[in-house]
Amino acid sequence: MTDSVAEEQALLQAVADGDQRALQTLYRRWQPRLQYYVQSRLGGDAAAAQDVVHEVMLDVWRQAGRFEGRSKPLTWAMSMAHNKLVDYLRKWSREDSHDNVPEPEDHEEGDTAAAIQGSQEAAYLHHCIRQLPDGQRDAIQLAFFDDMAYPDIAEVIDCPLGTVKTRIFHARAQLKRCLSALMKGLCSLDEPDGCSPRPS
Amino acid sequence: MKHPDDDLPAFVNGTLPASDREAIQAHLAGCEQCREEVHWLATLREQMQNDPLPAVNEMGMARLMKAVRDEEKQTATSAPGWWRGALAAAVLVVVAQFGVITSQWQQETVYRPLGETVEDARIQVRFVETASEAQIRELLDRVEGQIVAGPSALGLYLIAVPEGASVEQAATTLRSAEGIVEQAMVESAE
């Protein structure tokens, strides 16, 4: 167990005992990460994301005593954030498309690693990440932004381990296709609905 | 060996168990295709992590702590008899320590468990209306202060500084923050 996980377990125990300062410490540690995760799923809506994170941290206060230590504390909190997010999206009738988005027409992949190394190219990557179905975007973000292990990702997004692997696999392929299409000018950053190649 | 495609993301983000890691490294030594995939995934990870995390939302924390206190109040009013007695004792302690503050603090009572220590002094602050969250956060970091209550109806926040720190000095620093702090006053619980 890492020092930071042990520290957070101790903080959660203190929160369970009613220690408000421990809650503030956890808030300082977790809020930026929770905010980033939720906000990116809400299309950048910072205010809505703040509301969701507020609810998550309030649940941390209410439910700290129920944390059983079977996962990392942050994974537990991220899992609550994911559930709140799903509830929020359901409430506002936004569709969670998961993996049901049709695959775009395949075209030859270029050097997609080179495509995301420059600053202009970073915009390509952000564009392509935004085009991913929600389930794939969650999985790839938790894997590469949060450096989470597959079992932790599975707990956060509440799905089997195999589904996590499948989503990451499809996300990688989709990102490559999207970046390749942008590099070749087959689509542009202005296109809101993805990077399907333009008809010739 | 079959291409370990599913394991490459975990290899790149450092979460693959050590034994599997060695097997992947051995495979990579002889597989150009997988080396390229690892390079692409590493670049992807690096680029994603270049995105800065947002700063801590101090106002969000104040909002959370207010909600927590409100819940505590709710619990107190619906608590069974023996617990109500213990809470009443706790309230007496807290009210004694926060006597001055509570009168100006919209009669907002803070409930704390018996035996919890309360700092001797805190600072009551009113921020300038146009002060940004980033300015306030930077200022609070400078005095190592934390918002523990507020805003009251009068727009006042209560700032706690760490045990051992000079409250007077922190208050002076806060007062000297022109354009951010309108007033800062040390409140003693004695």
mmCIF file of C-alpha atoms in Angstrom:
data_model
loop_
_atom_site.group_PDB
_atom_site.id
_atom_site.type_symbol
_atom_site.label_atom_id
_atom_site.label_comp_id
_atom_site.label_asym_id
_atom_site.label_seq_id
_atom_site.Cartn_x
_atom_site.Cartn_y
_atom_site.Cartn_z
ATOM 1 C CA MET A 1 0.000 0.000 0.000
ATOM 2 C CA THR A 2 1.395 3.427 -0.920
ATOM 3 C CA ASP A 3 1.822 6.170 1.688
ATOM 4 C CA SER A 4 -0.803 8.294 0.006
ATOM 5 C CA VAL A 5 -3.387 5.479 0.058
ATOM 6 C CA ALA A 6 -2.670 4.780 3.739
ATOM 7 C CA GLU A 7 -2.957 8.496 4.523
ATOM 8 C CA GLU A 8 -6.263 8.754 2.719
ATOM 9 C CA GLN A 9 -7.599 5.695 4.516
ATOM 10 C CA ALA A 10 -6.676 7.317 7.834
ATOM 11 C CA LEU A 11 -8.335 10.561 6.732
ATOM 12 C CA LEU A 12 -11.495 8.691 5.756
ATOM 13 C CA GLN A 13 -11.538 6.999 9.148
ATOM 14 C CA ALA A 14 -11.215 10.410 10.780
ATOM 15 C CA VAL A 15 -14.086 11.704 8.630
ATOM 16 C CA ALA A 16 -16.155 8.709 9.735
ATOM 17 C CA ASP A 17 -15.442 9.803 13.318
ATOM 18 C CA GLY A 18 -16.803 13.268 12.551
ATOM 19 C CA ASP A 19 -13.540 15.130 11.915
ATOM 20 C CA GLN A 20 -14.441 18.055 9.647
ATOM 21 C CA ARG A 21 -10.794 19.057 9.181
ATOM 22 C CA ALA A 22 -10.074 15.632 7.720
ATOM 23 C CA LEU A 23 -12.931 16.212 5.281
ATOM 24 C CA GLN A 24 -11.362 19.529 4.279
ATOM 25 C CA THR A 25 -8.023 17.800 3.686
ATOM 26 C CA LEU A 26 -9.666 15.188 1.486
ATOM 27 C CA TYR A 27 -11.538 17.931 -0.360
ATOM 28 C CA ARG A 28 -8.257 19.685 -1.154
ATOM 29 C CA ARG A 29 -6.776 16.436 -2.433
ATOM 30 C CA TRP A 30 -9.721 15.146 -4.431
ATOM 31 C CA GLN A 31 -11.798 18.086 -5.618
ATOM 32 C CA PRO A 32 -9.530 19.109 -8.554
ATOM 33 C CA ARG A 33 -9.411 15.535 -9.870
ATOM 34 C CA LEU A 34 -13.138 14.970 -9.385
ATOM 35 C CA GLN A 35 -13.913 18.330 -10.968
ATOM 36 C CA TYR A 36 -11.738 17.535 -13.996
ATOM 37 C CA TYR A 37 -13.361 14.137 -14.485
ATOM 38 C CA VAL A 38 -16.934 15.356 -14.104
ATOM 39 C CA GLN A 39 -16.467 18.595 -16.027
ATOM 40 C CA SER A 40 -14.954 16.819 -19.008
ATOM 41 C CA ARG A 41 -18.023 14.553 -19.114
ATOM 42 C CA LEU A 42 -20.354 17.541 -18.911
ATOM 43 C CA GLY A 43 -18.866 19.235 -21.945
ATOM 44 C CA GLY A 44 -16.936 21.751 -19.850
ATOM 45 C CA ASP A 45 -19.917 22.906 -17.769
ATOM 46 C CA ALA A 46 -17.963 24.006 -14.666
ATOM 47 C CA ALA A 47 -20.967 25.054 -12.587
ATOM 48 C CA ALA A 48 -22.822 21.772 -13.116
ATOM 49 C CA ALA A 49 -19.619 19.863 -12.366
ATOM 50 C CA GLN A 50 -19.204 21.814 -9.113
ATOM 51 C CA ASP A 51 -22.702 20.759 -8.079
ATOM 52 C CA VAL A 52 -21.935 17.113 -8.790
ATOM 53 C CA VAL A 53 -18.617 17.270 -6.911
ATOM 54 C CA HIS A 54 -20.374 18.955 -3.984
ATOM 55 C CA GLU A 55 -22.813 16.039 -3.805
ATOM 56 C CA VAL A 56 -19.945 13.541 -3.999
ATOM 57 C CA MET A 57 -18.016 15.154 -1.160
ATOM 58 C CA LEU A 58 -21.179 15.390 0.928
ATOM 59 C CA ASP A 59 -21.590 11.641 0.421
ATOM 60 C CA VAL A 60 -17.969 11.145 1.452
ATOM 61 C CA TRP A 61 -18.920 12.866 4.731
ATOM 62 C CA ARG A 62 -22.087 10.801 5.136
ATOM 63 C CA GLN A 63 -20.703 7.444 4.063
ATOM 64 C CA ALA A 64 -17.067 7.451 5.185
ATOM 65 C CA GLY A 65 -17.983 4.898 7.856
ATOM 66 C CA ARG A 66 -19.109 2.488 5.150
ATOM 67 C CA PHE A 67 -15.775 2.508 3.326
ATOM 68 C CA GLU A 68 -14.443 -1.019 3.735
ATOM 69 C CA GLY A 69 -10.952 -0.533 2.346
ATOM 70 C CA ARG A 70 -11.479 -2.970 -0.501
ATOM 71 C CA SER A 71 -10.432 -0.310 -2.998
ATOM 72 C CA LYS A 72 -8.313 2.825 -2.841
ATOM 73 C CA PRO A 73 -10.117 5.762 -1.236
ATOM 74 C CA LEU A 74 -9.805 7.876 -4.383
ATOM 75 C CA THR A 75 -11.206 5.043 -6.498
ATOM 76 C CA TRP A 76 -14.162 4.872 -4.096
ATOM 77 C CA ALA A 77 -14.748 8.620 -4.460
ATOM 78 C CA MET A 78 -14.365 8.520 -8.245
ATOM 79 C CA SER A 79 -16.882 5.696 -8.330
ATOM 80 C CA MET A 80 -19.375 7.845 -6.438
ATOM 81 C CA ALA A 81 -18.633 10.690 -8.860
ATOM 82 C CA HIS A 82 -19.346 8.417 -11.802
ATOM 83 C CA ASN A 83 -22.664 7.309 -10.319
ATOM 84 C CA LYS A 84 -23.700 10.894 -9.579
ATOM 85 C CA LEU A 85 -22.730 11.835 -13.101
ATOM 86 C CA VAL A 86 -24.857 9.063 -14.583
ATOM 87 C CA ASP A 87 -27.784 10.196 -12.402
ATOM 88 C CA TYR A 88 -27.232 13.798 -13.458
ATOM 89 C CA LEU A 89 -27.108 12.916 -17.142
ATOM 90 C CA ARG A 90 -30.160 10.706 -16.805
ATOM 91 C CA LYS A 91 -32.013 13.493 -15.072
ATOM 92 C CA TRP A 92 -31.287 15.837 -17.932
ATOM 93 C CA SER A 93 -32.080 13.138 -20.469
ATOM 94 C CA ARG A 94 -28.701 13.226 -22.062
ATOM 95 C CA GLU A 95 -27.926 10.045 -23.884
ATOM 96 C CA ASP A 96 -25.046 7.935 -22.687
ATOM 97 C CA SER A 97 -24.075 6.318 -25.929
ATOM 98 C CA HIS A 98 -21.357 4.072 -24.425
ATOM 99 C CA ASP A 99 -20.027 1.842 -27.189
ATOM 100 C CA ASN A 100 -22.970 2.083 -29.523
ATOM 101 C CA VAL A 101 -21.591 4.752 -31.820
ATOM 102 C CA PRO A 102 -20.991 3.343 -35.283
ATOM 103 C CA GLU A 103 -17.352 3.028 -36.226
ATOM 104 C CA PRO A 104 -16.336 5.523 -38.901
ATOM 105 C CA GLU A 105 -15.060 4.314 -42.220
ATOM 106 C CA ASP A 106 -11.535 3.025 -41.868
ATOM 107 C CA HIS A 107 -8.664 4.777 -43.562
ATOM 108 C CA GLU A 108 -4.953 4.330 -43.398
ATOM 109 C CA GLU A 109 -3.353 5.425 -40.132
ATOM 110 C CA GLY A 110 -0.368 7.709 -40.439
ATOM 111 C CA ASP A 111 2.170 8.463 -37.716
ATOM 112 C CA THR A 112 -0.447 9.270 -35.108
ATOM 113 C CA ALA A 113 2.135 9.603 -32.327
ATOM 114 C CA ALA A 114 3.704 12.494 -34.247
ATOM 115 C CA ALA A 115 0.233 13.922 -34.726
ATOM 116 C CA ILE A 116 -0.190 14.653 -31.025
ATOM 117 C CA GLN A 117 3.251 15.914 -30.088
ATOM 118 C CA GLY A 118 3.000 19.584 -31.024
ATOM 119 C CA SER A 119 0.770 22.235 -29.472
ATOM 120 C CA GLN A 120 -1.477 22.505 -32.534
ATOM 121 C CA GLU A 121 -1.708 18.754 -32.565
ATOM 122 C CA ALA A 122 -2.779 18.724 -28.933
ATOM 123 C CA ALA A 123 -5.925 20.430 -30.143
ATOM 124 C CA TYR A 124 -6.443 17.493 -32.512
ATOM 125 C CA LEU A 125 -6.178 15.087 -29.626
ATOM 126 C CA HIS A 126 -8.657 17.005 -27.479
ATOM 127 C CA HIS A 127 -11.034 17.149 -30.406
ATOM 128 C CA CYS A 128 -10.759 13.415 -30.985
ATOM 129 C CA ILE A 129 -11.175 12.584 -27.292
ATOM 130 C CA ARG A 130 -14.352 14.653 -27.244
ATOM 131 C CA GLN A 131 -15.681 12.574 -30.143
ATOM 132 C CA LEU A 132 -15.334 9.298 -28.244
ATOM 133 C CA PRO A 133 -18.460 7.633 -26.866
ATOM 134 C CA ASP A 134 -18.797 8.395 -23.148
ATOM 135 C CA GLY A 135 -17.863 4.916 -21.970
ATOM 136 C CA GLN A 136 -14.674 4.876 -24.044
ATOM 137 C CA ARG A 137 -13.758 8.427 -23.021
ATOM 138 C CA ASP A 138 -14.135 7.553 -19.336
ATOM 139 C CA ALA A 139 -11.966 4.479 -19.670
ATOM 140 C CA ILE A 140 -9.179 6.161 -21.642
ATOM 141 C CA GLN A 141 -9.173 9.199 -19.350
ATOM 142 C CA LEU A 142 -8.993 7.118 -16.179
ATOM 143 C CA ALA A 143 -6.215 5.000 -17.715
ATOM 144 C CA PHE A 144 -4.002 7.774 -19.025
ATOM 145 C CA PHE A 145 -4.919 10.944 -17.161
ATOM 146 C CA ASP A 146 -5.472 9.317 -13.766
ATOM 147 C CA ASP A 147 -3.074 6.397 -14.314
ATOM 148 C CA MET A 148 -5.571 3.954 -12.873
ATOM 149 C CA ALA A 149 -5.209 0.176 -13.069
ATOM 150 C CA TYR A 150 -7.876 -1.770 -14.962
ATOM 151 C CA PRO A 151 -9.578 -3.134 -11.799
ATOM 152 C CA ASP A 152 -9.836 0.414 -10.390
ATOM 153 C CA ILE A 153 -11.334 1.692 -13.649
ATOM 154 C CA ALA A 154 -13.816 -1.203 -13.583
ATOM 155 C CA GLU A 155 -14.887 -0.188 -10.081
ATOM 156 C CA VAL A 156 -15.231 3.485 -10.966
ATOM 157 C CA ILE A 157 -17.361 2.965 -14.039
ATOM 158 C CA ASP A 158 -19.078 -0.084 -12.550
ATOM 159 C CA CYS A 159 -18.493 -2.605 -15.314
ATOM 160 C CA PRO A 160 -16.596 -5.881 -15.767
ATOM 161 C CA LEU A 161 -12.828 -5.859 -16.287
ATOM 162 C CA GLY A 162 -13.267 -7.199 -19.817
ATOM 163 C CA THR A 163 -15.486 -4.252 -20.713
ATOM 164 C CA VAL A 164 -12.778 -1.837 -19.567
ATOM 165 C CA LYS A 165 -10.247 -3.555 -21.819
ATOM 166 C CA THR A 166 -12.671 -3.541 -24.737
ATOM 167 C CA ARG A 167 -13.483 0.140 -24.291
ATOM 168 C CA ILE A 168 -9.825 1.102 -24.112
ATOM 169 C CA PHE A 169 -9.089 -1.027 -27.169
ATOM 170 C CA HIS A 170 -11.843 0.655 -29.193
ATOM 171 C CA ALA A 171 -10.924 4.106 -27.893
ATOM 172 C CA ARG A 172 -7.320 3.660 -29.068
ATOM 173 C CA ALA A 173 -8.462 2.600 -32.516
ATOM 174 C CA GLN A 174 -10.998 5.418 -32.727
ATOM 175 C CA LEU A 175 -8.436 8.036 -31.648
ATOM 176 C CA LYS A 176 -5.984 6.846 -34.276
ATOM 177 C CA ARG A 177 -8.601 7.025 -36.995
ATOM 178 C CA CYS A 178 -9.718 10.477 -35.918
ATOM 179 C CA LEU A 179 -6.145 11.847 -35.694
ATOM 180 C CA SER A 180 -5.235 10.325 -39.002
ATOM 181 C CA ALA A 181 -8.284 11.907 -40.667
ATOM 182 C CA LEU A 182 -7.414 15.321 -39.209
ATOM 183 C CA MET A 183 -3.789 15.057 -40.323
ATOM 184 C CA LYS A 184 -4.844 14.238 -43.836
ATOM 185 C CA GLY A 185 -7.374 17.046 -43.953
ATOM 186 C CA LEU A 186 -10.244 14.611 -44.342
ATOM 187 C CA CYS A 187 -12.093 16.508 -41.637
ATOM 188 C CA SER A 188 -11.553 19.611 -39.537
ATOM 189 C CA LEU A 189 -11.736 20.759 -35.934
ATOM 190 C CA ASP A 190 -14.881 22.713 -36.798
ATOM 191 C CA GLU A 191 -16.890 19.592 -37.373
ATOM 192 C CA PRO A 192 -18.917 19.053 -34.234
ATOM 193 C CA ASP A 193 -19.947 15.490 -34.928
ATOM 194 C CA GLY A 194 -16.677 13.730 -35.401
ATOM 195 C CA CYS A 195 -14.242 12.968 -38.114
ATOM 196 C CA SER A 196 -15.883 10.907 -40.759
ATOM 197 C CA PRO A 197 -13.968 11.300 -44.010
ATOM 198 C CA ARG A 198 -15.432 13.837 -46.403
ATOM 199 C CA PRO A 199 -17.029 12.460 -49.541
ATOM 200 C CA SER A 200 -14.737 12.868 -52.510
ATOM 201 C CA MET B 1 4.181 -14.900 -27.878
ATOM 202 C CA LYS B 2 0.905 -13.359 -28.979
ATOM 203 C CA HIS B 3 0.951 -9.536 -29.085
ATOM 204 C CA PRO B 4 0.059 -8.403 -25.533
ATOM 205 C CA ASP B 5 -2.139 -5.633 -26.874
ATOM 206 C CA ASP B 6 -4.547 -5.445 -23.928
ATOM 207 C CA ASP B 7 -1.707 -5.097 -21.435
ATOM 208 C CA LEU B 8 0.122 -2.266 -23.176
ATOM 209 C CA PRO B 9 -1.947 0.597 -21.656
ATOM 210 C CA ALA B 10 -1.285 -0.775 -18.154
ATOM 211 C CA PHE B 11 2.387 -1.182 -19.086
ATOM 212 C CA VAL B 12 2.532 2.465 -20.143
ATOM 213 C CA ASN B 13 0.694 3.891 -17.116
ATOM 214 C CA GLY B 14 2.797 1.828 -14.706
ATOM 215 C CA THR B 15 -0.007 -0.237 -13.193
ATOM 216 C CA LEU B 16 0.958 -3.610 -14.652
ATOM 217 C CA PRO B 17 2.213 -6.091 -12.020
ATOM 218 C CA ALA B 18 6.009 -6.507 -12.019
ATOM 219 C CA SER B 19 5.920 -10.110 -13.287
ATOM 220 C CA ASP B 20 3.779 -9.200 -16.307
ATOM 221 C CA ARG B 21 5.936 -6.162 -16.881
ATOM 222 C CA GLU B 22 9.030 -8.282 -17.368
ATOM 223 C CA ALA B 23 7.226 -10.466 -19.905
ATOM 224 C CA ILE B 24 6.122 -7.389 -21.858
ATOM 225 C CA GLN B 25 9.639 -5.971 -21.830
ATOM 226 C CA ALA B 26 10.970 -9.248 -23.207
ATOM 227 C CA HIS B 27 8.324 -9.196 -25.931
ATOM 228 C CA LEU B 28 9.028 -5.577 -26.829
ATOM 229 C CA ALA B 29 12.688 -6.340 -27.393
ATOM 230 C CA GLY B 30 11.736 -8.386 -30.440
ATOM 231 C CA CYS B 31 8.504 -6.754 -31.638
ATOM 232 C CA GLU B 32 8.663 -3.534 -33.630
ATOM 233 C CA GLN B 33 4.856 -3.301 -33.896
ATOM 234 C CA CYS B 34 4.358 -3.366 -30.131
ATOM 235 C CA ARG B 35 7.225 -0.912 -29.574
ATOM 236 C CA GLU B 36 5.460 1.532 -31.894
ATOM 237 C CA GLU B 37 2.189 0.999 -30.042
ATOM 238 C CA VAL B 38 3.911 1.659 -26.698
ATOM 239 C CA HIS B 39 5.416 4.843 -28.142
ATOM 240 C CA TRP B 40 1.995 5.988 -29.347
ATOM 241 C CA LEU B 41 0.344 5.213 -25.985
ATOM 242 C CA ALA B 42 3.138 6.959 -24.062
ATOM 243 C CA THR B 43 2.715 10.056 -26.251
ATOM 244 C CA LEU B 44 -1.037 9.926 -25.742
ATOM 245 C CA ARG B 45 -0.609 9.689 -21.960
ATOM 246 C CA GLU B 46 1.941 12.509 -21.888
ATOM 247 C CA GLN B 47 -0.309 14.764 -23.935
ATOM 248 C CA MET B 48 -3.361 13.995 -21.777
ATOM 249 C CA GLN B 49 -1.411 14.692 -18.597
ATOM 250 C CA ASN B 50 -0.305 18.065 -19.969
ATOM 251 C CA ASP B 51 -3.818 19.219 -19.204
ATOM 252 C CA PRO B 52 -3.598 21.057 -15.873
ATOM 253 C CA LEU B 53 -5.952 20.078 -13.079
ATOM 254 C CA PRO B 54 -8.230 22.876 -11.908
ATOM 255 C CA ALA B 55 -7.216 24.619 -8.676
ATOM 256 C CA VAL B 56 -8.914 23.753 -5.406
ATOM 257 C CA ASN B 57 -12.306 25.464 -5.270
ATOM 258 C CA GLU B 58 -12.186 27.285 -1.905
ATOM 259 C CA MET B 59 -15.727 28.556 -2.271
ATOM 260 C CA GLY B 60 -16.840 25.019 -3.011
ATOM 261 C CA MET B 61 -15.181 23.871 0.195
ATOM 262 C CA ALA B 62 -16.920 26.604 2.208
ATOM 263 C CA ARG B 63 -20.218 25.497 0.637
ATOM 264 C CA LEU B 64 -19.514 21.875 1.563
ATOM 265 C CA MET B 65 -18.638 22.709 5.169
ATOM 266 C CA LYS B 66 -21.813 24.765 5.497
ATOM 267 C CA ALA B 67 -23.849 21.804 4.209
ATOM 268 C CA VAL B 68 -22.080 19.542 6.702
ATOM 269 C CA ARG B 69 -22.883 21.909 9.572
ATOM 270 C CA ASP B 70 -26.495 22.140 8.438
ATOM 271 C CA GLU B 71 -26.724 18.348 8.461
ATOM 272 C CA GLU B 72 -25.214 18.254 11.932
ATOM 273 C CA LYS B 73 -27.887 20.668 13.104
ATOM 274 C CA GLN B 74 -30.563 18.519 11.529
ATOM 275 C CA THR B 75 -29.158 15.431 13.248
ATOM 276 C CA ALA B 76 -29.044 17.270 16.549
ATOM 277 C CA THR B 77 -32.716 18.229 16.422
ATOM 278 C CA SER B 78 -33.795 14.674 15.583
ATOM 279 C CA ALA B 79 -31.384 12.885 17.938
ATOM 280 C CA PRO B 80 -32.618 10.627 20.771
ATOM 281 C CA GLY B 81 -32.641 11.868 24.356
ATOM 282 C CA TRP B 82 -29.217 10.740 25.606
ATOM 283 C CA TRP B 83 -27.508 11.995 22.492
ATOM 284 C CA ARG B 84 -29.366 15.280 22.682
ATOM 285 C CA GLY B 85 -27.912 15.768 26.183
ATOM 286 C CA ALA B 86 -24.389 15.162 24.930
ATOM 287 C CA LEU B 87 -24.947 17.525 22.055
ATOM 288 C CA ALA B 88 -26.338 20.147 24.364
ATOM 289 C CA ALA B 89 -23.119 19.945 26.391
ATOM 290 C CA ALA B 90 -21.077 20.228 23.217
ATOM 291 C CA VAL B 91 -23.119 23.195 22.100
ATOM 292 C CA LEU B 92 -22.487 24.923 25.421
ATOM 293 C CA VAL B 93 -18.731 24.515 24.968
ATOM 294 C CA VAL B 94 -18.836 25.714 21.399
ATOM 295 C CA VAL B 95 -21.128 28.625 22.117
ATOM 296 C CA ALA B 96 -18.822 29.751 24.929
ATOM 297 C CA GLN B 97 -15.856 29.673 22.590
ATOM 298 C CA PHE B 98 -17.633 31.354 19.739
ATOM 299 C CA GLY B 99 -19.706 33.765 21.772
ATOM 300 C CA VAL B 100 -18.545 36.867 20.013
ATOM 301 C CA ILE B 101 -18.704 35.354 16.573
ATOM 302 C CA THR B 102 -22.100 33.763 16.814
ATOM 303 C CA SER B 103 -23.770 37.073 17.593
ATOM 304 C CA GLN B 104 -22.540 38.446 14.277
ATOM 305 C CA TRP B 105 -22.738 35.203 12.438
ATOM 306 C CA GLN B 106 -26.437 35.048 11.724
ATOM 307 C CA GLN B 107 -26.883 32.965 14.876
ATOM 308 C CA GLU B 108 -25.299 30.048 13.084
ATOM 309 C CA THR B 109 -24.439 27.459 15.750
ATOM 310 C CA VAL B 110 -21.543 25.068 15.171
ATOM 311 C CA TYR B 111 -21.934 21.575 16.623
ATOM 312 C CA ARG B 112 -18.815 19.641 17.468
ATOM 313 C CA PRO B 113 -18.261 16.319 19.190
ATOM 314 C CA LEU B 114 -17.401 16.488 22.893
ATOM 315 C CA GLY B 115 -13.691 16.584 23.552
ATOM 316 C CA GLU B 116 -12.767 18.100 20.210
ATOM 317 C CA THR B 117 -10.269 20.906 20.555
ATOM 318 C CA VAL B 118 -11.118 24.256 19.097
ATOM 319 C CA GLU B 119 -8.445 26.742 18.136
ATOM 320 C CA ASP B 120 -8.029 29.735 20.415
ATOM 321 C CA ALA B 121 -8.517 32.354 17.764
ATOM 322 C CA ARG B 122 -9.649 32.719 14.216
ATOM 323 C CA ILE B 123 -9.929 35.565 11.813
ATOM 324 C CA GLN B 124 -13.129 37.089 10.581
ATOM 325 C CA VAL B 125 -12.678 38.327 7.025
ATOM 326 C CA ARG B 126 -14.732 40.186 4.494
ATOM 327 C CA PHE B 127 -13.352 39.916 0.972
ATOM 328 C CA VAL B 128 -13.601 42.691 -1.574
ATOM 329 C CA GLU B 129 -16.503 41.942 -3.875
ATOM 330 C CA THR B 130 -14.347 42.029 -6.987
ATOM 331 C CA ALA B 131 -11.606 39.758 -5.587
ATOM 332 C CA SER B 132 -11.207 36.666 -7.714
ATOM 333 C CA GLU B 133 -11.183 33.144 -6.364
ATOM 334 C CA ALA B 134 -7.564 32.752 -7.519
ATOM 335 C CA GLN B 135 -6.529 35.863 -5.547
ATOM 336 C CA ILE B 136 -8.298 34.640 -2.428
ATOM 337 C CA ARG B 137 -6.810 31.178 -2.773
ATOM 338 C CA GLU B 138 -3.295 32.555 -3.197
ATOM 339 C CA LEU B 139 -3.752 34.781 -0.159
ATOM 340 C CA LEU B 140 -5.068 31.915 1.982
ATOM 341 C CA ASP B 141 -2.135 29.746 0.916
ATOM 342 C CA ARG B 142 0.227 32.533 2.001
ATOM 343 C CA VAL B 143 -1.150 32.545 5.552
ATOM 344 C CA GLU B 144 -1.847 28.786 5.479
ATOM 345 C CA GLY B 145 -5.432 29.665 6.314
ATOM 346 C CA GLN B 146 -8.579 27.666 5.693
ATOM 347 C CA ILE B 147 -12.127 28.911 5.388
ATOM 348 C CA VAL B 148 -14.020 27.119 8.154
ATOM 349 C CA ALA B 149 -17.298 29.044 7.995
ATOM 350 C CA GLY B 150 -19.169 31.508 5.883
ATOM 351 C CA PRO B 151 -20.238 33.410 4.076
ATOM 352 C CA SER B 152 -22.596 34.816 6.679
ATOM 353 C CA ALA B 153 -25.476 37.074 5.736
ATOM 354 C CA LEU B 154 -23.009 39.933 6.113
ATOM 355 C CA GLY B 155 -20.552 38.296 3.718
ATOM 356 C CA LEU B 156 -18.122 37.361 6.476
ATOM 357 C CA TYR B 157 -15.862 34.320 6.365
ATOM 358 C CA LEU B 158 -14.130 32.690 9.295
ATOM 359 C CA ILE B 159 -10.510 31.758 8.630
ATOM 360 C CA ALA B 160 -8.539 29.293 10.770
ATOM 361 C CA VAL B 161 -4.755 29.231 10.758
ATOM 362 C CA PRO B 162 -2.667 26.198 11.786
ATOM 363 C CA GLU B 163 -1.899 25.625 15.448
ATOM 364 C CA GLY B 164 1.305 27.387 16.396
ATOM 365 C CA ALA B 165 0.983 30.013 13.664
ATOM 366 C CA SER B 166 0.641 33.648 14.642
ATOM 367 C CA VAL B 167 -2.958 34.669 14.200
ATOM 368 C CA GLU B 168 -2.060 38.353 14.545
ATOM 369 C CA GLN B 169 0.554 38.068 11.835
ATOM 370 C CA ALA B 170 -1.862 36.239 9.557
ATOM 371 C CA ALA B 171 -4.489 38.929 10.183
ATOM 372 C CA THR B 172 -1.938 41.642 9.332
ATOM 373 C CA THR B 173 -1.079 39.864 6.087
ATOM 374 C CA LEU B 174 -4.760 39.576 5.236
ATOM 375 C CA ARG B 175 -5.415 43.228 6.056
ATOM 376 C CA SER B 176 -2.532 44.348 3.838
ATOM 377 C CA ALA B 177 -3.984 42.510 0.823
ATOM 378 C CA GLU B 178 -5.414 45.530 -0.914
ATOM 379 C CA GLY B 179 -8.075 44.812 -3.456
ATOM 380 C CA ILE B 180 -8.719 41.389 -1.929
ATOM 381 C CA VAL B 181 -9.582 41.901 1.736
ATOM 382 C CA GLU B 182 -11.918 44.605 2.947
ATOM 383 C CA GLN B 183 -11.537 43.813 6.635
ATOM 384 C CA ALA B 184 -9.849 41.196 8.794
ATOM 385 C CA MET B 185 -10.409 40.948 12.506
ATOM 386 C CA VAL B 186 -9.020 38.453 15.000
ATOM 387 C CA GLU B 187 -11.754 36.793 16.981
ATOM 388 C CA SER B 188 -10.741 35.288 20.303
ATOM 389 C CA ALA B 189 -12.773 32.454 21.746
ATOM 390 C CA GLU B 190 -11.757 33.342 25.289
#
